[in-house]
Amino acid sequence: MKAKEYLKKAYRSIYENDFEQALQWFEQALIIEPDNADIHYRYSITCARSNRLEKAITHARLASALASSYEEYKIHYDRLQSKELTLMAKKLVEEHSESDDTKADLNAIQSAERLLTRAALLDPLSIEAQVWLALAYIELGRYHDALSSVREASTLPQDDSIAKQLLELKQRITKYLDQSPS
């Protein structure tokens, strides 16, 4: 069977919301055409939608490397890297809130801030990266930077529940700023 036929089966599976089957069809297509950047790209998208971030990143990287002139592939790869960095940083911030070791906490939050700064650069449309960056800044006592991150997130497309959370976070930061000495 040709790769094109496997791709048709993959798309049909996606249409039928059978993402597991779609992944298998993409894998079959990749066996036939392992250097096809477009198959890697589409496989990566399906992996990402199926919460298989590591595999999604691997195939996005391959698509971007195989067809470096395709900006769409690079943007997808950057977006996935941003998501991975945000997840890593989120874990550091959450562990910080459960820890009693002040020095380790500071190092963890500083690491999270660096990861989130990079994540926001890789995906400027990531509200999640901006919100977690604001939370890291709050933990570091950098309230003006936190407010800036919330304002940046507020400019991005969002639904009503996110808008409400951003407003609450903004009010929380403003309260910190009002209480801190100038």
Tab-separated table of C-alpha atoms in Angstrom:
chain	number	residue	atom	x	y	z
A	1	MET	CA	0.000	0.000	0.000
A	2	LYS	CA	1.188	3.542	-0.712
A	3	ALA	CA	1.692	6.166	1.980
A	4	LYS	CA	-1.065	8.260	0.418
A	5	GLU	CA	-3.581	5.463	1.049
A	6	TYR	CA	-2.523	5.198	4.701
A	7	LEU	CA	-2.931	8.953	5.035
A	8	LYS	CA	-6.484	8.758	3.688
A	9	LYS	CA	-7.222	6.101	6.297
A	10	ALA	CA	-5.647	8.291	8.996
A	11	TYR	CA	-7.802	11.272	8.002
A	12	ARG	CA	-10.910	9.080	7.949
A	13	SER	CA	-10.051	7.862	11.453
A	14	ILE	CA	-9.615	11.451	12.649
A	15	TYR	CA	-12.972	12.343	11.113
A	16	GLU	CA	-14.487	9.435	13.068
A	17	ASN	CA	-12.713	10.609	16.269
A	18	ASP	CA	-10.613	7.439	16.378
A	19	PHE	CA	-7.266	9.076	17.081
A	20	GLU	CA	-5.590	5.844	18.169
A	21	GLN	CA	-6.339	4.295	14.800
A	22	ALA	CA	-5.234	7.491	13.043
A	23	LEU	CA	-1.870	7.311	14.811
A	24	GLN	CA	-1.426	3.740	13.602
A	25	TRP	CA	-2.175	4.742	10.015
A	26	PHE	CA	0.295	7.630	10.222
A	27	GLU	CA	2.914	5.211	11.544
A	28	GLN	CA	2.304	2.930	8.557
A	29	ALA	CA	2.683	5.881	6.193
A	30	LEU	CA	5.959	6.828	7.890
A	31	ILE	CA	7.322	3.316	7.391
A	32	ILE	CA	6.872	3.804	3.656
A	33	GLU	CA	8.004	7.455	3.567
A	34	PRO	CA	10.205	8.106	6.631
A	35	ASP	CA	11.600	11.339	5.179
A	36	ASN	CA	8.231	12.900	4.400
A	37	ALA	CA	8.086	16.067	6.512
A	38	ASP	CA	4.365	16.554	5.971
A	39	ILE	CA	3.528	13.104	7.380
A	40	HIS	CA	5.720	13.786	10.432
A	41	TYR	CA	3.979	17.141	10.875
A	42	ARG	CA	0.459	15.719	10.660
A	43	TYR	CA	1.408	12.796	12.887
A	44	SER	CA	2.794	15.290	15.408
A	45	ILE	CA	-0.461	17.225	15.440
A	46	THR	CA	-2.424	14.056	16.098
A	47	CYS	CA	0.001	13.026	18.842
A	48	ALA	CA	-0.361	16.435	20.486
A	49	ARG	CA	-4.154	16.184	20.377
A	50	SER	CA	-3.857	12.745	21.973
A	51	ASN	CA	-1.720	14.095	24.845
A	52	ARG	CA	1.435	12.393	23.624
A	53	LEU	CA	3.627	15.459	23.938
A	54	GLU	CA	7.011	13.739	23.775
A	55	LYS	CA	6.156	11.890	20.561
A	56	ALA	CA	4.544	15.044	19.153
A	57	ILE	CA	7.741	17.018	19.801
A	58	THR	CA	9.921	14.338	18.233
A	59	HIS	CA	7.924	14.329	14.993
A	60	ALA	CA	7.536	18.108	14.920
A	61	ARG	CA	11.314	18.382	15.218
A	62	LEU	CA	11.741	15.908	12.344
A	63	ALA	CA	9.239	17.763	10.156
A	64	SER	CA	10.999	21.049	10.850
A	65	ALA	CA	14.425	19.545	10.104
A	66	LEU	CA	13.290	17.776	6.936
A	67	ALA	CA	11.598	20.892	5.535
A	68	SER	CA	13.296	23.824	7.211
A	69	SER	CA	11.796	26.307	4.754
A	70	TYR	CA	8.253	25.520	5.958
A	71	GLU	CA	7.555	28.121	8.627
A	72	GLU	CA	4.375	26.288	9.637
A	73	TYR	CA	6.433	23.294	10.787
A	74	LYS	CA	8.769	25.469	12.834
A	75	ILE	CA	5.899	27.331	14.487
A	76	HIS	CA	4.276	24.016	15.426
A	77	TYR	CA	7.568	22.723	16.843
A	78	ASP	CA	8.103	25.943	18.833
A	79	ARG	CA	4.562	25.761	20.199
A	80	LEU	CA	5.103	22.202	21.412
A	81	GLN	CA	8.439	23.107	22.991
A	82	SER	CA	6.696	25.983	24.755
A	83	LYS	CA	4.069	23.607	26.093
A	84	GLU	CA	6.771	21.239	27.370
A	85	LEU	CA	8.696	24.060	29.081
A	86	THR	CA	5.480	25.373	30.635
A	87	LEU	CA	4.674	21.930	32.036
A	88	MET	CA	8.187	21.634	33.486
A	89	ALA	CA	7.955	25.092	35.062
A	90	LYS	CA	4.452	24.451	36.385
A	91	LYS	CA	5.788	21.389	38.184
A	92	LEU	CA	8.583	23.466	39.755
A	93	VAL	CA	6.131	26.136	40.934
A	94	GLU	CA	3.755	23.544	42.370
A	95	GLU	CA	6.614	21.743	44.159
A	96	HIS	CA	7.733	25.105	45.552
A	97	SER	CA	4.379	25.616	47.221
A	98	GLU	CA	4.706	22.209	48.937
A	99	SER	CA	8.329	22.619	50.104
A	100	ASP	CA	9.826	23.931	53.358
A	101	ASP	CA	13.343	24.552	51.984
A	102	THR	CA	13.535	28.299	51.277
A	103	LYS	CA	16.813	28.218	49.324
A	104	ALA	CA	15.693	25.296	47.159
A	105	ASP	CA	12.370	27.081	46.679
A	106	LEU	CA	14.075	30.212	45.391
A	107	ASN	CA	16.195	28.183	42.963
A	108	ALA	CA	13.133	26.278	41.747
A	109	ILE	CA	11.146	29.462	41.158
A	110	GLN	CA	14.073	31.130	39.379
A	111	SER	CA	14.392	28.045	37.155
A	112	ALA	CA	10.662	28.133	36.501
A	113	GLU	CA	10.885	31.820	35.580
A	114	ARG	CA	13.641	31.093	33.043
A	115	LEU	CA	11.688	28.191	31.529
A	116	LEU	CA	8.526	30.272	31.292
A	117	THR	CA	10.324	33.233	29.759
A	118	ARG	CA	11.637	30.888	27.060
A	119	ALA	CA	8.192	29.290	26.665
A	120	ALA	CA	6.591	32.707	26.144
A	121	LEU	CA	9.194	33.551	23.505
A	122	LEU	CA	8.612	30.270	21.668
A	123	ASP	CA	4.837	30.692	21.728
A	124	PRO	CA	3.812	34.329	22.152
A	125	LEU	CA	0.149	33.249	22.052
A	126	SER	CA	0.390	30.962	25.074
A	127	ILE	CA	-1.826	32.353	27.807
A	128	GLU	CA	-0.762	29.445	30.020
A	129	ALA	CA	2.930	30.408	29.794
A	130	GLN	CA	2.131	34.044	30.615
A	131	VAL	CA	-0.088	33.149	33.587
A	132	TRP	CA	2.470	30.750	35.079
A	133	LEU	CA	5.169	33.350	34.472
A	134	ALA	CA	3.059	35.845	36.433
A	135	LEU	CA	2.704	33.326	39.261
A	136	ALA	CA	6.469	32.731	39.292
A	137	TYR	CA	7.060	36.492	39.405
A	138	ILE	CA	4.672	36.762	42.359
A	139	GLU	CA	6.658	34.094	44.213
A	140	LEU	CA	9.836	36.065	43.475
A	141	GLY	CA	8.230	39.300	44.729
A	142	ARG	CA	8.474	40.833	41.237
A	143	TYR	CA	4.953	42.219	41.174
A	144	HIS	CA	5.431	44.713	38.335
A	145	ASP	CA	6.728	41.902	36.109
A	146	ALA	CA	3.795	39.727	37.215
A	147	LEU	CA	1.353	42.472	36.297
A	148	SER	CA	3.060	42.860	32.921
A	149	SER	CA	2.652	39.122	32.234
A	150	VAL	CA	-1.026	39.247	33.169
A	151	ARG	CA	-1.535	42.248	30.911
A	152	GLU	CA	0.200	40.390	28.067
A	153	ALA	CA	-2.035	37.349	28.631
A	154	SER	CA	-5.086	39.627	28.675
A	155	THR	CA	-4.351	40.771	25.129
A	156	LEU	CA	-4.512	37.197	23.804
A	157	PRO	CA	-7.656	35.441	22.555
A	158	GLN	CA	-9.466	33.783	25.459
A	159	ASP	CA	-12.807	32.574	26.707
A	160	ASP	CA	-14.824	34.129	29.535
A	161	SER	CA	-13.526	31.802	32.261
A	162	ILE	CA	-9.904	32.664	31.402
A	163	ALA	CA	-10.752	36.365	31.328
A	164	LYS	CA	-12.265	36.071	34.798
A	165	GLN	CA	-9.177	34.258	36.137
A	166	LEU	CA	-6.889	36.890	34.620
A	167	LEU	CA	-8.923	39.666	36.221
A	168	GLU	CA	-8.703	37.940	39.614
A	169	LEU	CA	-4.944	37.467	39.201
A	170	LYS	CA	-4.546	41.096	38.201
A	171	GLN	CA	-6.465	42.189	41.306
A	172	ARG	CA	-4.304	39.936	43.485
A	173	ILE	CA	-1.108	41.434	42.045
A	174	THR	CA	-2.429	44.976	42.413
A	175	LYS	CA	-3.160	44.211	46.062
A	176	TYR	CA	0.470	43.070	46.534
A	177	LEU	CA	1.705	46.249	44.841
A	178	ASP	CA	-0.494	48.432	47.064
A	179	GLN	CA	0.884	46.704	50.180
A	180	SER	CA	4.560	46.793	49.195
A	181	PRO	CA	6.742	49.819	49.959
A	182	SER	CA	7.610	51.897	46.892
